[in-house]
mmCIF file of C-alpha atoms in Angstrom:
data_model
loop_
_atom_site.group_PDB
_atom_site.id
_atom_site.type_symbol
_atom_site.label_atom_id
_atom_site.label_comp_id
_atom_site.label_asym_id
_atom_site.label_seq_id
_atom_site.Cartn_x
_atom_site.Cartn_y
_atom_site.Cartn_z
ATOM 1 C CA ASP A 1 -12.664 -0.365 -46.494
ATOM 2 C CA ALA A 2 -11.832 0.905 -49.980
ATOM 3 C CA LYS A 3 -8.238 1.094 -51.152
ATOM 4 C CA THR A 4 -6.663 4.434 -52.032
ATOM 5 C CA THR A 5 -3.899 5.410 -54.433
ATOM 6 C CA GLN A 6 -1.727 8.465 -53.914
ATOM 7 C CA PRO A 7 1.429 9.765 -55.599
ATOM 8 C CA THR A 8 4.546 8.880 -53.657
ATOM 9 C CA SER A 9 5.868 12.401 -53.463
ATOM 10 C CA MET A 10 5.149 15.983 -54.490
ATOM 11 C CA ASP A 11 6.888 19.332 -54.267
ATOM 12 C CA CYS A 12 5.251 22.683 -53.697
ATOM 13 C CA ALA A 13 6.617 26.219 -53.524
ATOM 14 C CA GLU A 14 6.098 28.062 -50.290
ATOM 15 C CA GLY A 15 3.045 30.320 -50.449
ATOM 16 C CA ARG A 16 1.485 28.442 -53.331
ATOM 17 C CA ALA A 17 -1.455 26.071 -53.137
ATOM 18 C CA ALA A 18 -0.633 22.408 -52.637
ATOM 19 C CA ASN A 19 -3.062 20.058 -54.382
ATOM 20 C CA LEU A 20 -2.765 16.459 -53.232
ATOM 21 C CA PRO A 21 -4.757 13.905 -55.244
ATOM 22 C CA CYS A 22 -6.205 10.615 -54.080
ATOM 23 C CA ASN A 23 -7.911 7.914 -56.103
ATOM 24 C CA HIS A 24 -10.496 5.694 -54.446
ATOM 25 C CA SER A 25 -12.357 4.153 -57.368
ATOM 26 C CA THR A 26 -13.893 1.340 -55.298
ATOM 27 C CA ILE A 27 -15.377 3.591 -52.643
ATOM 28 C CA SER A 28 -18.790 2.560 -51.321
ATOM 29 C CA GLY A 29 -21.733 4.853 -50.780
ATOM 30 C CA ASN A 30 -21.350 4.898 -47.008
ATOM 31 C CA GLU A 31 -17.585 5.433 -46.924
ATOM 32 C CA TYR A 32 -16.029 8.733 -46.002
ATOM 33 C CA VAL A 33 -12.743 10.185 -47.223
ATOM 34 C CA TYR A 34 -10.384 11.158 -44.399
ATOM 35 C CA TRP A 35 -7.109 13.025 -44.637
ATOM 36 C CA TYR A 36 -4.360 12.907 -42.035
ATOM 37 C CA ARG A 37 -0.792 14.088 -42.122
ATOM 38 C CA GLN A 38 2.333 13.077 -40.272
ATOM 39 C CA ILE A 39 5.165 15.461 -39.726
ATOM 40 C CA HIS A 40 8.492 13.704 -39.279
ATOM 41 C CA SER A 41 8.785 11.801 -35.970
ATOM 42 C CA GLN A 42 5.376 12.918 -34.741
ATOM 43 C CA GLY A 43 1.984 11.252 -34.473
ATOM 44 C CA PRO A 44 -0.488 11.729 -37.324
ATOM 45 C CA GLN A 45 -2.753 14.755 -37.276
ATOM 46 C CA TYR A 46 -6.331 14.861 -38.524
ATOM 47 C CA ILE A 47 -6.917 17.379 -41.313
ATOM 48 C CA ILE A 48 -10.370 17.011 -42.787
ATOM 49 C CA HIS A 49 -12.959 14.492 -43.936
ATOM 50 C CA GLY A 50 -16.013 14.370 -46.187
ATOM 51 C CA LEU A 51 -18.653 12.140 -47.695
ATOM 52 C CA LYS A 52 -19.672 13.733 -50.984
ATOM 53 C CA ASN A 53 -19.829 17.487 -50.534
ATOM 54 C CA ASN A 54 -16.739 19.642 -50.671
ATOM 55 C CA GLU A 55 -15.485 20.579 -47.233
ATOM 56 C CA THR A 56 -13.345 23.405 -45.895
ATOM 57 C CA ASN A 57 -11.863 24.094 -42.499
ATOM 58 C CA GLU A 58 -9.076 26.235 -41.108
ATOM 59 C CA MET A 59 -6.432 23.831 -42.349
ATOM 60 C CA ALA A 60 -7.517 22.766 -45.804
ATOM 61 C CA SER A 61 -10.212 22.157 -48.392
ATOM 62 C CA LEU A 62 -11.385 18.779 -49.602
ATOM 63 C CA ILE A 63 -12.769 18.457 -53.101
ATOM 64 C CA ILE A 64 -14.566 15.197 -53.883
ATOM 65 C CA THR A 65 -15.539 14.412 -57.464
ATOM 66 C CA GLU A 66 -19.192 13.868 -58.250
ATOM 67 C CA ASP A 67 -18.689 10.129 -58.792
ATOM 68 C CA ARG A 68 -16.676 10.044 -55.528
ATOM 69 C CA LYS A 69 -13.927 8.031 -57.153
ATOM 70 C CA SER A 70 -11.269 10.594 -56.413
ATOM 71 C CA SER A 71 -10.597 13.578 -54.206
ATOM 72 C CA THR A 72 -8.094 16.394 -53.789
ATOM 73 C CA LEU A 73 -6.795 17.907 -50.605
ATOM 74 C CA ILE A 74 -5.919 21.567 -51.042
ATOM 75 C CA LEU A 75 -3.609 23.480 -48.745
ATOM 76 C CA PRO A 76 -4.307 27.017 -49.993
ATOM 77 C CA HIS A 77 -1.043 28.679 -48.961
ATOM 78 C CA ALA A 78 1.554 26.060 -48.170
ATOM 79 C CA THR A 79 4.249 26.872 -45.629
ATOM 80 C CA LEU A 80 7.468 25.061 -44.775
ATOM 81 C CA ARG A 81 5.691 23.599 -41.739
ATOM 82 C CA ASP A 82 3.291 21.791 -44.057
ATOM 83 C CA THR A 83 6.107 19.486 -45.143
ATOM 84 C CA ALA A 84 4.818 16.057 -44.120
ATOM 85 C CA VAL A 85 3.421 12.759 -45.331
ATOM 86 C CA TYR A 86 -0.248 13.100 -46.213
ATOM 87 C CA TYR A 87 -2.512 10.099 -45.940
ATOM 88 C CA CYS A 88 -5.843 9.665 -47.689
ATOM 89 C CA ILE A 89 -8.009 7.016 -46.014
ATOM 90 C CA VAL A 90 -11.431 5.780 -46.939
ATOM 91 C CA ARG A 91 -13.620 4.055 -44.422
ATOM 92 C CA VAL A 92 -17.093 3.687 -43.084
ATOM 93 C CA ALA A 93 -17.876 6.050 -40.238
ATOM 94 C CA ARG A 94 -18.570 4.036 -37.111
ATOM 95 C CA GLY A 95 -20.962 4.949 -34.356
ATOM 96 C CA HIS A 96 -19.451 6.971 -31.560
ATOM 97 C CA ASN A 97 -18.948 3.929 -29.381
ATOM 98 C CA GLN A 98 -17.475 1.801 -32.131
ATOM 99 C CA GLY A 99 -14.353 3.827 -32.902
ATOM 100 C CA GLY A 100 -13.388 2.591 -36.333
ATOM 101 C CA LYS A 101 -9.731 1.788 -36.891
ATOM 102 C CA LEU A 102 -7.704 3.480 -39.608
ATOM 103 C CA ILE A 103 -5.532 1.557 -42.020
ATOM 104 C CA PHE A 104 -2.754 3.703 -43.449
ATOM 105 C CA GLY A 105 -1.362 3.381 -46.949
ATOM 106 C CA GLN A 106 1.965 4.831 -48.050
ATOM 107 C CA GLY A 107 0.714 8.387 -48.402
ATOM 108 C CA THR A 108 2.207 11.318 -50.307
ATOM 109 C CA GLU A 109 5.387 12.921 -49.080
ATOM 110 C CA LEU A 110 4.875 16.641 -49.617
ATOM 111 C CA SER A 111 7.952 18.848 -49.618
ATOM 112 C CA VAL A 112 7.299 22.564 -49.395
ATOM 113 C CA LYS A 113 10.307 24.464 -50.678
ATOM 114 C CA PRO A 114 11.288 28.107 -50.140
ATOM 115 C CA GLY B 1 -9.624 19.834 -28.472
ATOM 116 C CA ALA B 2 -9.016 16.177 -27.748
ATOM 117 C CA VAL B 3 -5.495 15.382 -26.572
ATOM 118 C CA VAL B 4 -3.765 12.010 -26.353
ATOM 119 C CA SER B 5 -0.604 11.821 -24.291
ATOM 120 C CA GLN B 6 2.032 9.114 -24.611
ATOM 121 C CA HIS B 7 4.784 8.323 -22.165
ATOM 122 C CA PRO B 8 7.679 7.869 -22.442
ATOM 123 C CA SER B 9 8.501 9.688 -25.667
ATOM 124 C CA ARG B 10 11.817 7.879 -25.914
ATOM 125 C CA VAL B 11 13.066 4.748 -24.204
ATOM 126 C CA ILE B 12 16.224 2.722 -24.517
ATOM 127 C CA CYS B 13 16.376 -0.720 -23.008
ATOM 128 C CA LYS B 14 18.533 -3.797 -23.026
ATOM 129 C CA SER B 15 17.609 -6.876 -24.972
ATOM 130 C CA GLY B 16 15.448 -9.245 -22.931
ATOM 131 C CA THR B 17 13.827 -6.616 -20.770
ATOM 132 C CA SER B 18 10.211 -5.437 -20.902
ATOM 133 C CA VAL B 19 9.074 -1.919 -21.648
ATOM 134 C CA LYS B 20 5.720 -0.335 -20.877
ATOM 135 C CA ILE B 21 4.286 2.547 -22.895
ATOM 136 C CA GLU B 22 1.316 4.504 -21.604
ATOM 137 C CA CYS B 23 -1.373 6.178 -23.659
ATOM 138 C CA ARG B 24 -3.760 8.589 -21.951
ATOM 139 C CA SER B 25 -6.737 10.531 -23.232
ATOM 140 C CA LEU B 26 -6.435 13.782 -21.320
ATOM 141 C CA ASP B 27 -9.774 15.499 -21.769
ATOM 142 C CA PHE B 28 -12.098 12.835 -23.041
ATOM 143 C CA GLN B 29 -13.036 9.246 -22.416
ATOM 144 C CA ALA B 30 -11.877 6.636 -24.891
ATOM 145 C CA THR B 31 -13.569 3.252 -24.872
ATOM 146 C CA THR B 32 -11.383 2.274 -27.799
ATOM 147 C CA MET B 33 -7.715 2.999 -28.416
ATOM 148 C CA PHE B 34 -5.478 1.809 -31.225
ATOM 149 C CA TRP B 35 -1.802 0.929 -31.174
ATOM 150 C CA TYR B 36 0.383 1.373 -34.238
ATOM 151 C CA ARG B 37 4.005 0.650 -35.014
ATOM 152 C CA GLN B 38 6.112 2.469 -37.569
ATOM 153 C CA PHE B 39 9.528 1.493 -38.867
ATOM 154 C CA PRO B 40 11.800 4.071 -40.543
ATOM 155 C CA LYS B 41 10.646 5.178 -43.980
ATOM 156 C CA GLN B 42 7.480 3.085 -43.675
ATOM 157 C CA SER B 43 3.840 3.802 -43.023
ATOM 158 C CA LEU B 44 1.985 3.144 -39.801
ATOM 159 C CA MET B 45 1.009 -0.443 -39.188
ATOM 160 C CA LEU B 46 -1.964 -1.168 -36.965
ATOM 161 C CA MET B 47 -1.025 -3.613 -34.214
ATOM 162 C CA ALA B 48 -4.135 -3.912 -32.114
ATOM 163 C CA THR B 49 -7.375 -2.403 -30.949
ATOM 164 C CA SER B 50 -7.558 -1.818 -27.223
ATOM 165 C CA ASN B 51 -11.010 -2.036 -25.679
ATOM 166 C CA GLU B 52 -11.766 -0.739 -22.209
ATOM 167 C CA GLY B 53 -12.629 -3.550 -19.852
ATOM 168 C CA SER B 54 -12.026 -6.355 -22.325
ATOM 169 C CA LYS B 55 -9.292 -8.096 -24.241
ATOM 170 C CA ALA B 56 -7.491 -6.346 -27.045
ATOM 171 C CA THR B 57 -8.033 -7.388 -30.630
ATOM 172 C CA TYR B 58 -4.762 -8.028 -32.421
ATOM 173 C CA GLU B 59 -4.102 -7.683 -36.133
ATOM 174 C CA GLN B 60 -2.912 -10.693 -38.051
ATOM 175 C CA GLY B 61 0.754 -11.422 -37.474
ATOM 176 C CA VAL B 62 1.032 -9.473 -34.213
ATOM 177 C CA GLU B 63 1.976 -11.663 -31.251
ATOM 178 C CA LYS B 64 -0.400 -11.017 -28.372
ATOM 179 C CA ASP B 65 1.973 -12.556 -25.845
ATOM 180 C CA LYS B 66 4.761 -10.317 -27.053
ATOM 181 C CA PHE B 67 2.789 -7.095 -27.068
ATOM 182 C CA LEU B 68 0.583 -6.994 -23.993
ATOM 183 C CA ILE B 69 -2.187 -4.434 -24.045
ATOM 184 C CA ASN B 70 -4.198 -3.369 -21.039
ATOM 185 C CA HIS B 71 -7.056 -0.874 -21.139
ATOM 186 C CA ALA B 72 -8.097 -0.697 -17.530
ATOM 187 C CA SER B 73 -9.878 2.637 -17.602
ATOM 188 C CA LEU B 74 -11.587 4.980 -20.026
ATOM 189 C CA THR B 75 -8.524 7.203 -20.137
ATOM 190 C CA LEU B 76 -5.557 4.817 -20.076
ATOM 191 C CA SER B 77 -4.239 2.062 -22.279
ATOM 192 C CA THR B 78 -0.811 0.506 -21.901
ATOM 193 C CA LEU B 79 1.359 -1.429 -24.320
ATOM 194 C CA THR B 80 4.054 -3.647 -22.834
ATOM 195 C CA VAL B 81 6.737 -4.999 -25.129
ATOM 196 C CA THR B 82 7.888 -8.153 -23.382
ATOM 197 C CA SER B 83 11.364 -9.621 -23.729
ATOM 198 C CA ALA B 84 12.301 -6.908 -26.163
ATOM 199 C CA HIS B 85 14.818 -7.568 -28.927
ATOM 200 C CA PRO B 86 16.573 -5.195 -31.309
ATOM 201 C CA GLU B 87 14.017 -5.951 -34.045
ATOM 202 C CA ASP B 88 11.328 -4.504 -31.750
ATOM 203 C CA SER B 89 13.005 -1.118 -32.021
ATOM 204 C CA SER B 90 10.384 1.103 -33.604
ATOM 205 C CA PHE B 91 8.125 4.118 -33.234
ATOM 206 C CA TYR B 92 4.982 3.153 -31.338
ATOM 207 C CA ILE B 93 1.948 5.400 -31.650
ATOM 208 C CA CYS B 94 -1.418 5.204 -29.954
ATOM 209 C CA SER B 95 -4.672 6.826 -30.933
ATOM 210 C CA ALA B 96 -8.114 7.193 -29.484
ATOM 211 C CA SER B 97 -11.588 7.850 -30.762
ATOM 212 C CA THR B 98 -13.677 10.468 -29.058
ATOM 213 C CA LEU B 99 -17.141 9.444 -28.028
ATOM 214 C CA THR B 100 -18.696 12.342 -29.876
ATOM 215 C CA GLY B 101 -17.951 14.114 -33.104
ATOM 216 C CA ALA B 102 -16.970 12.771 -36.452
ATOM 217 C CA ASN B 103 -15.246 9.521 -35.530
ATOM 218 C CA VAL B 104 -11.932 11.258 -35.914
ATOM 219 C CA LEU B 105 -8.932 9.618 -34.316
ATOM 220 C CA THR B 106 -6.606 11.670 -32.165
ATOM 221 C CA PHE B 107 -3.024 10.430 -32.090
ATOM 222 C CA GLY B 108 -0.356 10.604 -29.457
ATOM 223 C CA ALA B 109 3.082 12.004 -30.221
ATOM 224 C CA GLY B 110 4.578 8.525 -30.317
ATOM 225 C CA SER B 111 7.154 6.606 -28.300
ATOM 226 C CA ARG B 112 10.489 5.709 -29.833
ATOM 227 C CA LEU B 113 11.814 2.427 -28.516
ATOM 228 C CA THR B 114 15.433 1.450 -29.006
ATOM 229 C CA VAL B 115 16.468 -2.021 -27.891
ATOM 230 C CA LEU B 116 20.189 -2.532 -27.519
#
């Protein structure tokens, strides 16, 4: 699975959009971009994933560049509860009985400040 | 949505004893579960892949005789830390893949093990 690079930490003002970048320049054509986050002392939580089109759900938006070498996770209106470590992971999507494992990098520690 | 439950959430044990951590998929069947370990200020490290009805697959450097994994049913996997030592103190997290959907992993809340 392709390697990802993320900034170590970022700050964001409460109520503003948080834009978290991720570089994955060696991504293959069949690899998806997944985003998870981990609030302190909890298990990771799935946020969103995509292949090449931009995606949006109730939690966030995922913008993937046309060459797929980088992506940005957008939290449109960050709250204090969004303070967490955000992980960008690239991997091939397995079949439903194959359950592909996730390898976590260091992630970005996002601090949302009042 | 899919829920993964871990028990216990916290456990303290004496050095040399064994500790069992349970991971259950509450509303779905999980043929595959994953066990991770996380030390303070570090990222999650994958320990092993637990496969229902067969032996677990361990990541390089993880001692299979130290960390026993059993996946006896489609909803339960257990991790037993045998002869625990203080350096085994860590946050252990399991996850499971739903059989349908987007191959998204659902994680448990984690189990914090402290070995005295």
